[in-house]
CSV table of C-alpha atoms and ligand atoms in Angstrom, one decimal:
chain,number,residue,atom,x,y,z
A,1,MET,CA,0.0,0.0,0.0
A,2,LYS,CA,1.1,3.5,-0.7
A,3,ARG,CA,-0.6,4.8,2.4
A,4,VAL,CA,1.6,5.6,5.4
A,5,HIS,CA,-0.1,5.9,8.8
A,6,VAL,CA,1.7,9.0,10.1
A,7,PRO,CA,0.4,9.8,13.6
A,8,GLU,CA,-2.3,12.5,13.9
A,9,LEU,CA,-3.0,14.3,17.1
A,10,MET,CA,-6.8,14.1,16.6
A,11,ASP,CA,-6.6,10.3,16.9
A,12,LEU,CA,-5.4,10.5,20.5
A,13,ARG,CA,-8.3,9.8,22.8
A,14,TRP,CA,-7.0,12.2,25.4
A,15,PHE,CA,-6.5,15.1,22.8
A,16,PRO,CA,-8.5,18.0,24.3
A,17,SER,CA,-11.8,18.9,22.7
A,18,ALA,CA,-10.8,22.5,23.2
A,19,LEU,CA,-8.3,22.0,20.4
A,20,ARG,CA,-10.2,19.4,18.4
A,21,ALA,CA,-13.2,21.7,17.7
A,22,PRO,CA,-11.2,24.8,16.5
A,23,MET,CA,-9.1,22.5,14.3
A,24,THR,CA,-12.1,21.0,12.6
A,25,ASN,CA,-13.6,24.5,12.2
A,26,LEU,CA,-10.6,25.3,10.0
A,27,ILE,CA,-11.2,22.2,7.9
A,28,VAL,CA,-14.8,23.5,7.2
A,29,VAL,CA,-13.3,26.7,6.0
A,30,LEU,CA,-10.7,24.9,3.8
A,31,ALA,CA,-13.4,22.7,2.2
A,32,ARG,CA,-15.6,25.8,1.5
A,33,LYS,CA,-12.6,27.7,0.0
A,34,MET,CA,-11.7,24.6,-2.1
A,35,GLY,CA,-15.2,24.5,-3.6
A,36,ALA,CA,-15.9,21.0,-2.1
A,37,VAL,CA,-19.6,21.7,-1.1
A,38,PRO,CA,-21.2,21.7,-4.6
A,39,VAL,CA,-19.0,18.7,-5.6
A,40,LEU,CA,-20.1,16.8,-2.5
A,41,ALA,CA,-23.7,17.8,-3.1
A,42,GLY,CA,-23.6,16.3,-6.6
A,43,LEU,CA,-22.2,13.0,-5.2
A,44,VAL,CA,-24.6,12.8,-2.3
A,45,GLU,CA,-27.6,13.6,-4.6
A,46,ARG,CA,-26.6,10.6,-6.8
A,47,ALA,CA,-26.3,8.3,-3.9
A,48,LEU,CA,-29.7,9.4,-2.5
A,49,ALA,CA,-31.4,9.0,-5.9
A,50,GLN,CA,-29.9,5.6,-6.6
A,51,SER,CA,-30.5,4.1,-3.2
A,52,GLY,CA,-33.9,5.7,-2.6
A,53,ALA,CA,-32.7,7.0,0.8
A,54,LYS,CA,-33.9,10.3,2.2
A,55,ARG,CA,-31.3,10.6,5.0
A,56,VAL,CA,-27.6,11.2,5.1
A,57,VAL,CA,-25.7,9.8,8.0
A,58,ASP,CA,-22.3,11.6,8.2
A,59,LEU,CA,-19.6,9.8,10.1
A,60,GLY,CA,-16.7,11.7,11.6
A,61,SER,CA,-18.5,15.0,11.3
A,62,GLY,CA,-16.1,17.0,13.5
A,63,SER,CA,-17.5,20.4,14.1
A,64,GLY,CA,-20.1,19.8,11.5
A,65,GLY,CA,-18.0,19.6,8.4
A,66,SER,CA,-19.4,20.4,5.0
A,67,MET,CA,-22.6,18.3,5.2
A,68,PRO,CA,-24.9,21.0,6.7
A,69,GLU,CA,-24.1,23.2,3.7
A,70,VAL,CA,-24.5,20.2,1.3
A,71,VAL,CA,-28.0,19.3,2.5
A,72,GLU,CA,-29.1,22.9,2.2
A,73,ARG,CA,-28.7,22.3,-1.5
A,74,LEU,CA,-30.8,19.2,-1.3
A,75,PRO,CA,-34.4,20.0,-0.1
A,76,GLY,CA,-36.2,17.4,1.8
A,77,VAL,CA,-33.1,15.5,2.9
A,78,GLU,CA,-32.5,14.7,6.5
A,79,LEU,CA,-29.0,14.9,8.0
A,80,VAL,CA,-27.6,13.0,11.0
A,81,MET,CA,-24.1,14.0,12.0
A,82,THR,CA,-22.0,11.7,14.1
A,83,ASP,CA,-18.4,11.4,15.5
A,84,LYS,CA,-16.4,9.1,17.7
A,85,PHE,CA,-15.6,12.3,19.7
A,86,PRO,CA,-18.7,14.4,19.3
A,87,ASP,CA,-18.0,18.2,19.5
A,88,ARG,CA,-20.2,19.4,22.3
A,89,GLY,CA,-20.5,22.9,20.8
A,90,ALA,CA,-21.6,21.5,17.4
A,91,VAL,CA,-24.1,19.2,19.1
A,92,GLU,CA,-25.7,22.2,20.8
A,93,ARG,CA,-25.6,24.3,17.7
A,94,PHE,CA,-27.0,21.7,15.2
A,95,ASN,CA,-29.7,20.3,17.5
A,96,ASP,CA,-31.8,23.4,16.9
A,97,PRO,CA,-35.5,22.7,17.0
A,98,SER,CA,-36.1,25.3,14.2
A,99,ARG,CA,-34.2,23.0,11.8
A,100,PRO,CA,-35.5,19.5,12.7
A,101,SER,CA,-34.1,17.9,9.5
A,102,VAL,CA,-30.5,18.3,10.8
A,103,ARG,CA,-29.2,16.8,14.0
A,104,TYR,CA,-25.9,15.8,15.6
A,105,ALA,CA,-25.8,12.6,17.7
A,106,ARG,CA,-24.7,13.3,21.3
A,107,GLU,CA,-23.3,9.8,21.8
A,108,SER,CA,-20.1,8.6,20.3
A,109,VAL,CA,-20.5,6.8,17.0
A,110,ASP,CA,-17.5,4.8,15.7
A,111,ALA,CA,-17.4,4.7,12.0
A,112,THR,CA,-15.9,1.2,12.2
A,113,ASP,CA,-19.3,0.0,13.5
A,114,LEU,CA,-21.1,0.9,10.4
A,115,ALA,CA,-23.9,-1.6,10.8
A,116,SER,CA,-25.1,0.1,14.0
A,117,ALA,CA,-25.3,3.6,12.5
A,118,PRO,CA,-28.8,4.8,11.5
A,119,ALA,CA,-30.1,3.9,8.1
A,120,GLY,CA,-29.3,6.2,5.2
A,121,VAL,CA,-26.5,7.2,2.8
A,122,LYS,CA,-23.3,7.0,4.9
A,123,THR,CA,-20.8,9.7,4.2
A,124,MET,CA,-17.2,9.9,5.4
A,125,VAL,CA,-15.7,13.3,4.5
A,126,ASN,CA,-12.0,13.7,5.3
A,127,CYS,CA,-12.5,10.9,7.7
A,128,PHE,CA,-11.6,7.6,6.0
A,129,HIS,CA,-7.9,8.3,6.2
A,130,HIS,CA,-8.3,7.9,10.0
A,131,MET,CA,-9.0,4.2,9.5
A,132,ARG,CA,-6.3,1.7,9.5
A,133,PRO,CA,-6.4,-0.7,6.6
A,134,ALA,CA,-8.2,-3.5,8.5
A,135,GLN,CA,-10.8,-1.0,9.8
A,136,ALA,CA,-11.2,0.6,6.3
A,137,ARG,CA,-11.7,-2.8,4.7
A,138,ALA,CA,-14.2,-3.8,7.4
A,139,ILE,CA,-16.2,-0.6,6.7
A,140,LEU,CA,-16.3,-1.3,3.0
A,141,ALA,CA,-17.1,-4.9,3.6
A,142,SER,CA,-20.0,-4.0,5.9
A,143,ALA,CA,-21.4,-1.5,3.4
A,144,HIS,CA,-21.2,-4.2,0.7
A,145,ARG,CA,-22.6,-7.0,2.8
A,146,ASP,CA,-25.7,-4.9,3.9
A,147,ARG,CA,-25.9,-3.3,0.4
A,148,GLN,CA,-25.7,0.2,2.0
A,149,PRO,CA,-24.9,3.3,0.0
A,150,ILE,CA,-21.6,4.9,1.2
A,151,LEU,CA,-19.7,7.9,0.0
A,152,ILE,CA,-16.1,8.4,1.0
A,153,TYR,CA,-14.5,11.7,0.1
A,154,GLU,CA,-11.1,13.3,0.7
A,155,LEU,CA,-10.2,16.9,-0.2
A,156,THR,CA,-6.9,15.8,-1.8
A,157,ASP,CA,-5.4,12.7,-3.2
A,158,ASN,CA,-2.2,11.0,-2.1
A,159,ALA,CA,-0.2,11.7,-5.2
A,160,VAL,CA,3.1,13.0,-3.6
A,161,PRO,CA,5.7,10.2,-3.0
A,162,PHE,CA,6.4,9.8,0.7
A,163,PRO,CA,10.1,10.8,0.6
A,164,LEU,CA,9.1,14.1,-1.2
A,165,TRP,CA,6.4,14.7,1.4
A,166,LEU,CA,9.1,14.3,4.1
A,167,LEU,CA,11.5,16.6,2.3
A,168,PHE,CA,9.0,19.4,2.0
A,169,LEU,CA,7.4,18.9,5.4
A,170,PRO,CA,9.0,21.9,7.2
A,171,LEU,CA,8.0,24.2,4.4
A,172,SER,CA,4.5,22.8,4.0
A,173,LEU,CA,4.0,23.0,7.8
A,174,LEU,CA,4.9,26.7,7.8
A,175,LEU,CA,2.6,27.4,4.8
A,176,VAL,CA,-0.4,25.6,6.4
A,177,PHE,CA,0.3,27.3,9.7
A,178,ILE,CA,0.2,30.8,8.0
A,179,THR,CA,-2.9,29.8,6.0
A,180,ALA,CA,-4.6,28.8,9.3
A,181,LEU,CA,-4.2,32.3,10.7
A,182,PHE,CA,-6.1,33.7,7.7
A,183,PHE,CA,-8.7,31.0,7.7
A,184,THR,CA,-9.5,31.8,11.3
A,185,PHE,CA,-11.3,34.9,10.3
A,186,ALA,CA,-13.7,32.9,8.2
A,187,VAL,CA,-14.7,30.4,11.0
A,188,ARG,CA,-18.4,30.7,12.0
A,189,PRO,CA,-19.2,31.0,14.8
A,190,LEU,CA,-15.8,32.6,15.6
A,191,THR,CA,-15.3,32.2,19.4
A,192,LEU,CA,-12.9,33.9,21.7
A,193,ARG,CA,-11.4,30.5,22.4
A,194,GLN,CA,-10.6,30.0,18.8
A,195,LEU,CA,-9.0,33.5,18.6
A,196,ALA,CA,-7.0,33.1,21.8
A,197,LEU,CA,-5.7,29.6,20.8
A,198,THR,CA,-4.7,31.0,17.4
A,199,PHE,CA,-3.3,34.5,18.1
A,200,VAL,CA,-2.3,34.5,21.8
A,201,VAL,CA,-1.0,30.9,22.1
A,202,PRO,CA,-0.9,29.6,18.5
A,203,ILE,CA,-1.5,26.0,19.4
A,204,VAL,CA,-4.5,25.5,17.1
A,205,PRO,CA,-2.7,26.5,13.8
A,206,LEU,CA,0.3,24.4,15.0
A,207,CYS,CA,-1.8,21.2,15.6
A,208,TYR,CA,-3.9,21.9,12.5
A,209,ALA,CA,-0.7,22.2,10.4
A,210,TRP,CA,0.6,18.9,11.7
A,211,ASP,CA,-2.6,16.9,11.3
A,212,GLY,CA,-3.3,18.5,7.9
A,213,GLN,CA,0.1,17.4,6.7
A,214,ALA,CA,0.1,14.0,8.5
A,215,SER,CA,-3.3,13.2,6.8
A,216,MET,CA,-1.9,13.5,3.3
A,217,PRO,CA,0.2,10.3,3.2
A,218,ARG,CA,-2.6,8.5,5.1
A,219,ILE,CA,-5.1,9.0,2.3
A,220,TYR,CA,-5.8,5.8,0.5
A,221,SER,CA,-4.6,6.1,-3.1
A,222,PHE,CA,-6.7,4.6,-5.9
A,223,GLY,CA,-4.4,1.6,-5.9
A,224,ASP,CA,-4.9,1.2,-2.1
A,225,LEU,CA,-8.6,1.4,-2.6
A,226,ASP,CA,-8.4,-1.4,-5.1
A,227,GLU,CA,-6.6,-3.5,-2.6
A,228,LEU,CA,-9.2,-2.8,0.1
A,229,LEU,CA,-12.1,-3.6,-2.3
A,230,ALA,CA,-10.7,-7.0,-3.5
A,231,GLY,CA,-13.5,-9.5,-3.4
A,232,LEU,CA,-16.1,-7.0,-2.6
A,233,SER,CA,-18.0,-6.9,-5.8
A,234,SER,CA,-21.3,-8.3,-6.9
A,235,ASP,CA,-24.0,-7.7,-9.5
A,236,ASP,CA,-26.2,-5.8,-7.1
A,237,TYR,CA,-23.6,-3.4,-5.8
A,238,VAL,CA,-21.2,-1.2,-7.6
A,239,TRP,CA,-18.1,0.7,-6.6
A,240,GLU,CA,-17.0,3.8,-8.3
A,241,LYS,CA,-14.0,5.9,-7.6
A,242,GLY,CA,-12.1,8.8,-9.1
A,243,HIS,CA,-11.3,12.5,-8.9
A,244,ALA,CA,-14.4,14.5,-8.0
A,245,THR,CA,-14.8,17.4,-10.4
A,246,ASN,CA,-16.7,20.6,-10.4
A,247,ALA,CA,-19.0,21.9,-13.1
A,248,ALA,CA,-15.9,23.3,-14.9
A,249,GLY,CA,-14.3,19.9,-14.8
A,250,LYS,CA,-11.7,21.0,-12.3
A,251,LYS,CA,-10.4,18.3,-9.9
A,252,LYS,CA,-11.8,18.8,-6.4
A,253,GLY,CA,-10.7,15.9,-4.2
A,254,ILE,CA,-11.2,12.2,-4.6
A,255,TYR,CA,-14.2,9.9,-3.9
A,256,LEU,CA,-15.3,6.3,-3.5
A,257,LEU,CA,-18.9,5.7,-4.0
A,258,GLY,CA,-20.5,2.3,-3.1
A,259,LEU,CA,-24.1,1.9,-4.4
A,260,PRO,CA,-26.7,-0.8,-4.4
A,261,THR,CA,-28.0,-1.2,-7.9
A,262,ALA,CA,-31.5,-2.4,-6.9
A,263,THR,CA,-33.4,0.5,-5.3
A,264,LYS,CA,-34.7,-0.3,-1.8
A,265,ALA,CA,-38.1,0.8,-0.6
B,1,SAM,C1,-10.3,15.5,9.7
B,1,SAM,S1,-11.7,15.5,10.7
B,1,SAM,C2,-13.0,15.8,9.5
B,1,SAM,C3,-14.2,16.4,10.1
B,1,SAM,C4,-15.3,16.7,9.1
B,1,SAM,N1,-15.8,15.5,8.4
B,1,SAM,C5,-14.9,17.7,8.1
B,1,SAM,O1,-14.7,17.4,6.9
B,1,SAM,O2,-14.7,18.9,8.5
B,1,SAM,C6,-11.9,13.8,11.0
B,1,SAM,C7,-13.0,13.5,12.0
B,1,SAM,O3,-13.1,12.0,12.1
B,1,SAM,C8,-13.3,11.7,13.5
B,1,SAM,N2,-13.0,10.3,13.6
B,1,SAM,C9,-11.7,9.7,13.7
B,1,SAM,N3,-11.8,8.4,13.9
B,1,SAM,C10,-13.2,8.1,13.9
B,1,SAM,C11,-13.9,6.9,14.0
B,1,SAM,N4,-13.3,5.7,14.2
B,1,SAM,N5,-15.2,7.0,14.0
B,1,SAM,C12,-15.9,8.2,13.8
B,1,SAM,N6,-15.2,9.3,13.7
B,1,SAM,C13,-13.9,9.3,13.7
B,1,SAM,C14,-12.5,12.7,14.3
B,1,SAM,O4,-13.0,12.8,15.6
B,1,SAM,C15,-12.7,13.9,13.5
B,1,SAM,O5,-13.8,14.7,13.9
């Protein structure tokens, strides 16, 4: 496998939620700036149409991720956000009675236990790279076994050779750190905590830069996905993978879509 499991801070159980939430807030800004929302909306719309589902169950939602903006473009679609480490602020913010079609599960939901998640199109946005190969394979096998629709999406591919990634790491860490300072002003809601942990004690941009860079070699390449999918094919379920593209044909991340071919009621 090309993938290298470089450690990420966010995977540490003891990693404070006071840092986790501001870091995932920056990912939301990054995804928006990269134009991921319309691209994701197109993929989710296809998965909903083909599976007959009316609900999206997002796994590893962080502080909400892109999905709330995605379902705004898809009227009548329900969204359930989940995470292994649910962000308490996001849980309060998204469980708003005035928008009953969107909610964030209070309890921890582990993406590796796919079968126990609520029914609907499962989405994993910038989350699949957190799974080790055995877990990743188990998720795909579970989706295939239960003929459940699943969309896996990552903002970038893993095209850079690992030695080159290592060589440029100091420079890329610096660039991402600086970018994080600017992105902070686009975080909504922007809290005093986010500002303080960015501009007084810049621990959020530091951790964000590390995890952002560490996640790149962890992303499953197309070849890696083929390895994971070996033996998981059948006439009534199809896998599709590739570069996601926007309306102008520009590459906007990569995706793996697993879809049952027979529509369920
Ligand atoms: C890089 S963040 C992405 C957050 C969000 N999807 C987005 O795009 O902004 C990855 C998220 O996956 C969550 N995560 C990691 N391992 C997980 C697991 N086994 N089950 C569910 N969530 C997990 C982390 O807590 C984190 O919130």
